[in-house]
Amino acid sequence: MPAQVSAAGTGAVHGRPSASAPLADEDAYLRVPAGRLTALAGPALAIAVVVIGAVYLAWRAGGLSGTGVAGHLFYAAEVASYLTIVWTAVMTARIRPGLVRRAPAPVGTLDVFVTVCGEPADIVEATLRAAMAIDYPHRTYVLNDGRIARRDNWREIDELAARLGLTCFTRTDGPKGKAANLNHAFARTDAQAIMTLDADHIAVPDLAERVLGYLRVPAVGFVCTEQRFDVGRHDVLNNAEPMLYRAIQPAKDRDGAASSCGNGTLYRRAALESVGGFSEWNIVEDLHTSYELHAGGWRSVYHPEPVSVGIAPATAAEYARQRSRWAMDGLRLLLFDNPLRKSGLTGWQRAHYLHTGIGYLVACAQMMFLLGPPLSAVGGIQLGAGVSLTSYMLHALPYLAGSTLIVAHHAGLRGAHRTIASTLFNAPLYALAFVRVVLSGRPEAGTTAKTALPRMSILLLPQALFAAALIATIVVIGLDPEPADLSALVWAGALLAMIAGPLSAISRRPSLAERVQLPIRATIATAVLGLAATALLTG
C-alpha cells in the first residue's frame, strides 16, 4: 500500500476542510488551444437567445386576448421554458474555454467499492476483474446487497468474490438501498480515498492516475467523472447525455458545485466522515451526498473523462424507470431540503442545485407543447389570437433556432436533437415523479435494472397517448388541409418525430432500435410534406 498522507495532505482538521486550504483551480488544469471565436461563442449565443426570446415572448403576449385558460397556460409554459434557458445559458457561458481538468500524480491509499444487487454473475465478474487490474496499489471490495434485497443469485456473488480472493460484504439486515450498502462497507474499511463503481462498469486501468491526484488539494472532498456507456450510434434514449457532461457539469465545476452521478465518483474519507457517511435520505446516494458535502464546506471537482464504461438502459421501459427515480431525488431535495434554506452553500452552489430541482418542474411544462397541435387543430382552441402563419414563423423560428444552437454548441447537432427529444419524452415522467414525491415524501430505494424488464411499462402510457394525439392531428389536417393549418401540421410532425424515437426503443437490441429510426422519421416527414403541399396547392 502507498504511504499514508500527512495530516496536511488530507486537508482536514477534525474531519472538516481547512479554511485556509487552496482551491482546486489553475494547478489542476491543462491549457489547450482555444481561439477567440471559440471563447466568445458561448456568451454570444447566450446573449442572442436571451434577447430573441424576450422579443418573442413580448410579441406572444400581445396575442393572448380571447385565448382563454388554455392559451394562458401555454404562454406560461413558454415563459417558464425561456427562464430556464436563460438560467442555463448564464451558467454555461461561464465555462472557461481552453482549460481542461488534469489531476496531479496520485497519492494516498485507495479502496474500490463495487456495489452489487442482483446483477448477473458474469457481468459482475468482468467488473471485478477490471477493478482488480487498476494499476495503482488498492483494495477491491464486493458490496453484495443481493441477500437483503432478496435476489436469487446473491450466493453466486459470494462464491465469485471468494474465487477471486476478494473481501465481500453481504448484508443481512439494515435499511435497503445503495447508500446503506456503501455505509456498511465504509464502516469496515480505512483507505483515505474511496472509488465507487456500479456492478456493470468496467474500470480503465489508469483510473487512479486520472482522478486520485485531485485529493492533493485539501479542500476537495470528492471527484465526479463523466459517465460513459456502451450505446449505439444513434443513442435513441440519450444515455450519453452530452449536454450534462460537456456543459452542465463543467459549469458546476467552475463553482465547486459538480455533483456525483453515482458511478465513478472518488470520495475523500475525511469528507464523508464529516457528514456522517453516504446520505441515506434520498432514493440513491449520489445527489444528496454531494449536497451534504458541499454544505459541509467541501469542494468538488469534475474530471471530464470517463473512468469506466458501463451498460445503459436498453429499453424505453428501463429508461423511464431510471429517469423517474432521478427526478424524484431532485424534486424531493427541492421540496424538503431546499437549497435556499441550506446553510453552508455558496451562492453559486445554491443556484446550481436550484437549477437541478426546478429544471425537473419546468420540464413538466413541456407537455403543454406536446398538447399544442392537438388543442389547436383538433380541439379548435386558440393558443394565439389574430396571428398569421408568416408572423408566427418570423418570431418563433429565430428563437427556436437560437435555443437549439445553444445546446448544439456544447452537445453537437446530433446531441442537441437527442437532448430535446429526451426532454419532451421525459416531461410526463417528471410530472408523475412530482406527484409521487408530494404524496409519499420518500419513495423506496432502488437501482437501475441490469436484467431484462418488461418491454412496456405504465410509465410509457402518457408518451403513447401524446404520440396518438399528434398522429390524430396530422390525420385531421390531412382530411381537410388548409394553409392556416400548416403551422400546426409542421409542429405536430416535428414533435412526433422527437418522441417517437425514444418510444420505439422496445427491443433490448440497440441495433434494432436504431434501424427503425430512419423509417419512422421518413414516414413522418413524407406525410407532413405531402399534406403541406396539398394545403398550399388547394388553398
PDB file of C-alpha atoms in Angstrom, residues 137-258:
ATOM      1  CA  PRO A 137      -1.994  -0.151  -5.152  1.00  0.00           C
ATOM      2  CA  HIS A 138      -5.555  -0.530  -3.885  1.00  0.00           C
ATOM      3  CA  ARG A 139      -8.081  -2.925  -2.366  1.00  0.00           C
ATOM      4  CA  THR A 140     -11.221  -4.012  -4.204  1.00  0.00           C
ATOM      5  CA  TYR A 141     -14.318  -4.839  -2.144  1.00  0.00           C
ATOM      6  CA  VAL A 142     -17.547  -6.500  -3.231  1.00  0.00           C
ATOM      7  CA  LEU A 143     -20.616  -4.895  -1.641  1.00  0.00           C
ATOM      8  CA  ASN A 144     -23.230  -7.612  -2.118  1.00  0.00           C
ATOM      9  CA  ASP A 145     -26.734  -6.403  -1.289  1.00  0.00           C
ATOM     10  CA  GLY A 146     -28.447  -9.270  -3.072  1.00  0.00           C
ATOM     11  CA  ARG A 147     -29.376 -11.112   0.114  1.00  0.00           C
ATOM     12  CA  ILE A 148     -31.106  -8.219   1.850  1.00  0.00           C
ATOM     13  CA  ALA A 149     -32.824  -7.323  -1.438  1.00  0.00           C
ATOM     14  CA  ARG A 150     -33.950 -10.952  -1.846  1.00  0.00           C
ATOM     15  CA  ARG A 151     -32.212 -11.513  -5.162  1.00  0.00           C
ATOM     16  CA  ASP A 152     -31.853 -15.148  -6.164  1.00  0.00           C
ATOM     17  CA  ASN A 153     -28.183 -15.019  -7.121  1.00  0.00           C
ATOM     18  CA  TRP A 154     -26.673 -13.467  -4.001  1.00  0.00           C
ATOM     19  CA  ARG A 155     -24.831 -16.711  -3.167  1.00  0.00           C
ATOM     20  CA  GLU A 156     -23.252 -16.702  -6.635  1.00  0.00           C
ATOM     21  CA  ILE A 157     -21.750 -13.298  -5.893  1.00  0.00           C
ATOM     22  CA  ASP A 158     -20.341 -14.513  -2.573  1.00  0.00           C
ATOM     23  CA  GLU A 159     -18.799 -17.501  -4.323  1.00  0.00           C
ATOM     24  CA  LEU A 160     -17.431 -15.314  -7.101  1.00  0.00           C
ATOM     25  CA  ALA A 161     -15.745 -12.988  -4.604  1.00  0.00           C
ATOM     26  CA  ALA A 162     -14.215 -15.959  -2.780  1.00  0.00           C
ATOM     27  CA  ARG A 163     -12.918 -17.404  -6.052  1.00  0.00           C
ATOM     28  CA  LEU A 164     -11.282 -14.086  -6.929  1.00  0.00           C
ATOM     29  CA  GLY A 165      -9.845 -13.690  -3.433  1.00  0.00           C
ATOM     30  CA  LEU A 166     -11.807 -10.526  -2.661  1.00  0.00           C
ATOM     31  CA  THR A 167     -13.430  -9.421   0.561  1.00  0.00           C
ATOM     32  CA  CYS A 168     -17.220  -9.479   0.185  1.00  0.00           C
ATOM     33  CA  PHE A 169     -19.610  -7.598   2.455  1.00  0.00           C
ATOM     34  CA  THR A 170     -23.017  -9.282   2.314  1.00  0.00           C
ATOM     35  CA  ARG A 171     -25.593  -7.526   4.465  1.00  0.00           C
ATOM     36  CA  THR A 172     -28.221  -9.499   6.366  1.00  0.00           C
ATOM     37  CA  ASP A 173     -30.035  -6.579   7.981  1.00  0.00           C
ATOM     38  CA  GLY A 174     -30.337  -2.827   7.937  1.00  0.00           C
ATOM     39  CA  PRO A 175     -32.111  -0.383   5.626  1.00  0.00           C
ATOM     40  CA  LYS A 176     -32.404  -1.151   1.938  1.00  0.00           C
ATOM     41  CA  GLY A 177     -30.665   0.882  -0.705  1.00  0.00           C
ATOM     42  CA  LYS A 178     -27.287   1.591  -2.233  1.00  0.00           C
ATOM     43  CA  ALA A 179     -26.353   4.250   0.330  1.00  0.00           C
ATOM     44  CA  ALA A 180     -26.825   1.837   3.244  1.00  0.00           C
ATOM     45  CA  ASN A 181     -24.803  -0.746   1.347  1.00  0.00           C
ATOM     46  CA  LEU A 182     -21.963   1.753   0.881  1.00  0.00           C
ATOM     47  CA  ASN A 183     -22.083   2.838   4.537  1.00  0.00           C
ATOM     48  CA  HIS A 184     -21.876  -0.787   5.658  1.00  0.00           C
ATOM     49  CA  ALA A 185     -18.572  -1.175   3.798  1.00  0.00           C
ATOM     50  CA  PHE A 186     -17.403   2.341   4.693  1.00  0.00           C
ATOM     51  CA  ALA A 187     -17.526   1.457   8.392  1.00  0.00           C
ATOM     52  CA  ARG A 188     -15.375  -1.646   7.801  1.00  0.00           C
ATOM     53  CA  THR A 189     -12.584  -0.146   5.694  1.00  0.00           C
ATOM     54  CA  ASP A 190      -9.970   2.534   6.233  1.00  0.00           C
ATOM     55  CA  ALA A 191      -8.432   3.845   2.994  1.00  0.00           C
ATOM     56  CA  GLN A 192      -8.090   7.597   2.604  1.00  0.00           C
ATOM     57  CA  ALA A 193      -9.994   7.573  -0.689  1.00  0.00           C
ATOM     58  CA  ILE A 194     -12.953   5.523  -1.928  1.00  0.00           C
ATOM     59  CA  MET A 195     -13.911   4.947  -5.559  1.00  0.00           C
ATOM     60  CA  THR A 196     -17.476   3.740  -6.154  1.00  0.00           C
ATOM     61  CA  LEU A 197     -18.225   1.532  -9.161  1.00  0.00           C
ATOM     62  CA  ASP A 198     -21.525   0.050 -10.265  1.00  0.00           C
ATOM     63  CA  ALA A 199     -21.642  -3.684 -10.885  1.00  0.00           C
ATOM     64  CA  ASP A 200     -21.758  -3.268 -14.665  1.00  0.00           C
ATOM     65  CA  HIS A 201     -18.962  -0.730 -15.175  1.00  0.00           C
ATOM     66  CA  ILE A 202     -15.566  -1.766 -16.496  1.00  0.00           C
ATOM     67  CA  ALA A 203     -12.894   0.475 -14.977  1.00  0.00           C
ATOM     68  CA  VAL A 204      -9.950   1.754 -17.013  1.00  0.00           C
ATOM     69  CA  PRO A 205      -6.530   0.600 -15.745  1.00  0.00           C
ATOM     70  CA  ASP A 206      -5.262   4.156 -15.177  1.00  0.00           C
ATOM     71  CA  LEU A 207      -8.281   5.188 -13.081  1.00  0.00           C
ATOM     72  CA  ALA A 208      -6.118   6.340 -10.164  1.00  0.00           C
ATOM     73  CA  GLU A 209      -3.824   8.320 -12.466  1.00  0.00           C
ATOM     74  CA  ARG A 210      -6.827  10.208 -13.791  1.00  0.00           C
ATOM     75  CA  VAL A 211      -8.529  11.260 -10.565  1.00  0.00           C
ATOM     76  CA  LEU A 212      -6.745  10.394  -7.322  1.00  0.00           C
ATOM     77  CA  GLY A 213      -4.293  13.308  -7.519  1.00  0.00           C
ATOM     78  CA  TYR A 214      -7.106  15.855  -7.197  1.00  0.00           C
ATOM     79  CA  LEU A 215      -7.256  14.995  -3.497  1.00  0.00           C
ATOM     80  CA  ARG A 216      -3.859  16.634  -3.074  1.00  0.00           C
ATOM     81  CA  VAL A 217      -5.872  19.867  -2.904  1.00  0.00           C
ATOM     82  CA  PRO A 218      -7.047  19.861   0.735  1.00  0.00           C
ATOM     83  CA  ALA A 219     -10.456  21.458   0.131  1.00  0.00           C
ATOM     84  CA  VAL A 220     -11.559  18.853  -2.444  1.00  0.00           C
ATOM     85  CA  GLY A 221     -13.941  16.363  -0.860  1.00  0.00           C
ATOM     86  CA  PHE A 222     -14.905  14.341  -3.915  1.00  0.00           C
ATOM     87  CA  VAL A 223     -14.241  13.974  -7.625  1.00  0.00           C
ATOM     88  CA  CYS A 224     -17.003  13.345 -10.204  1.00  0.00           C
ATOM     89  CA  THR A 225     -16.334  11.863 -13.628  1.00  0.00           C
ATOM     90  CA  GLU A 226     -18.056  11.689 -16.979  1.00  0.00           C
ATOM     91  CA  GLN A 227     -20.282   8.637 -17.412  1.00  0.00           C
ATOM     92  CA  ARG A 228     -19.632   6.520 -20.495  1.00  0.00           C
ATOM     93  CA  PHE A 229     -21.960   3.797 -21.734  1.00  0.00           C
ATOM     94  CA  ASP A 230     -21.834   1.221 -24.480  1.00  0.00           C
ATOM     95  CA  VAL A 231     -24.595   2.763 -26.618  1.00  0.00           C
ATOM     96  CA  GLY A 232     -25.375   2.548 -30.307  1.00  0.00           C
ATOM     97  CA  ARG A 233     -24.543   5.163 -32.912  1.00  0.00           C
ATOM     98  CA  HIS A 234     -27.941   6.837 -32.598  1.00  0.00           C
ATOM     99  CA  ASP A 235     -28.241   6.549 -28.777  1.00  0.00           C
ATOM    100  CA  VAL A 236     -32.021   6.734 -29.098  1.00  0.00           C
ATOM    101  CA  LEU A 237     -32.545   7.186 -25.353  1.00  0.00           C
ATOM    102  CA  ASN A 238     -29.830   9.848 -24.929  1.00  0.00           C
ATOM    103  CA  ASN A 239     -27.990   7.798 -22.319  1.00  0.00           C
ATOM    104  CA  ALA A 240     -24.749   9.594 -23.193  1.00  0.00           C
ATOM    105  CA  GLU A 241     -26.250  12.957 -22.124  1.00  0.00           C
ATOM    106  CA  PRO A 242     -23.660  15.183 -23.841  1.00  0.00           C
ATOM    107  CA  MET A 243     -25.309  18.384 -22.589  1.00  0.00           C
ATOM    108  CA  LEU A 244     -24.877  17.262 -18.986  1.00  0.00           C
ATOM    109  CA  TYR A 245     -21.288  16.106 -19.249  1.00  0.00           C
ATOM    110  CA  ARG A 246     -19.977  18.750 -21.674  1.00  0.00           C
ATOM    111  CA  ALA A 247     -21.815  21.803 -20.345  1.00  0.00           C
ATOM    112  CA  ILE A 248     -23.743  21.443 -17.074  1.00  0.00           C
ATOM    113  CA  GLN A 249     -21.056  19.589 -15.118  1.00  0.00           C
ATOM    114  CA  PRO A 250     -18.209  21.857 -16.333  1.00  0.00           C
ATOM    115  CA  ALA A 251     -20.341  24.867 -15.374  1.00  0.00           C
ATOM    116  CA  LYS A 252     -20.853  23.387 -11.921  1.00  0.00           C
ATOM    117  CA  ASP A 253     -17.137  22.624 -11.709  1.00  0.00           C
ATOM    118  CA  ARG A 254     -16.395  26.318 -12.201  1.00  0.00           C
ATOM    119  CA  ASP A 255     -18.157  26.953  -8.876  1.00  0.00           C
ATOM    120  CA  GLY A 256     -17.009  23.886  -6.945  1.00  0.00           C
ATOM    121  CA  ALA A 257     -20.541  22.509  -7.258  1.00  0.00           C
ATOM    122  CA  ALA A 258     -20.218  19.436  -9.505  1.00  0.00           C
TER     123      ALA A 258
END
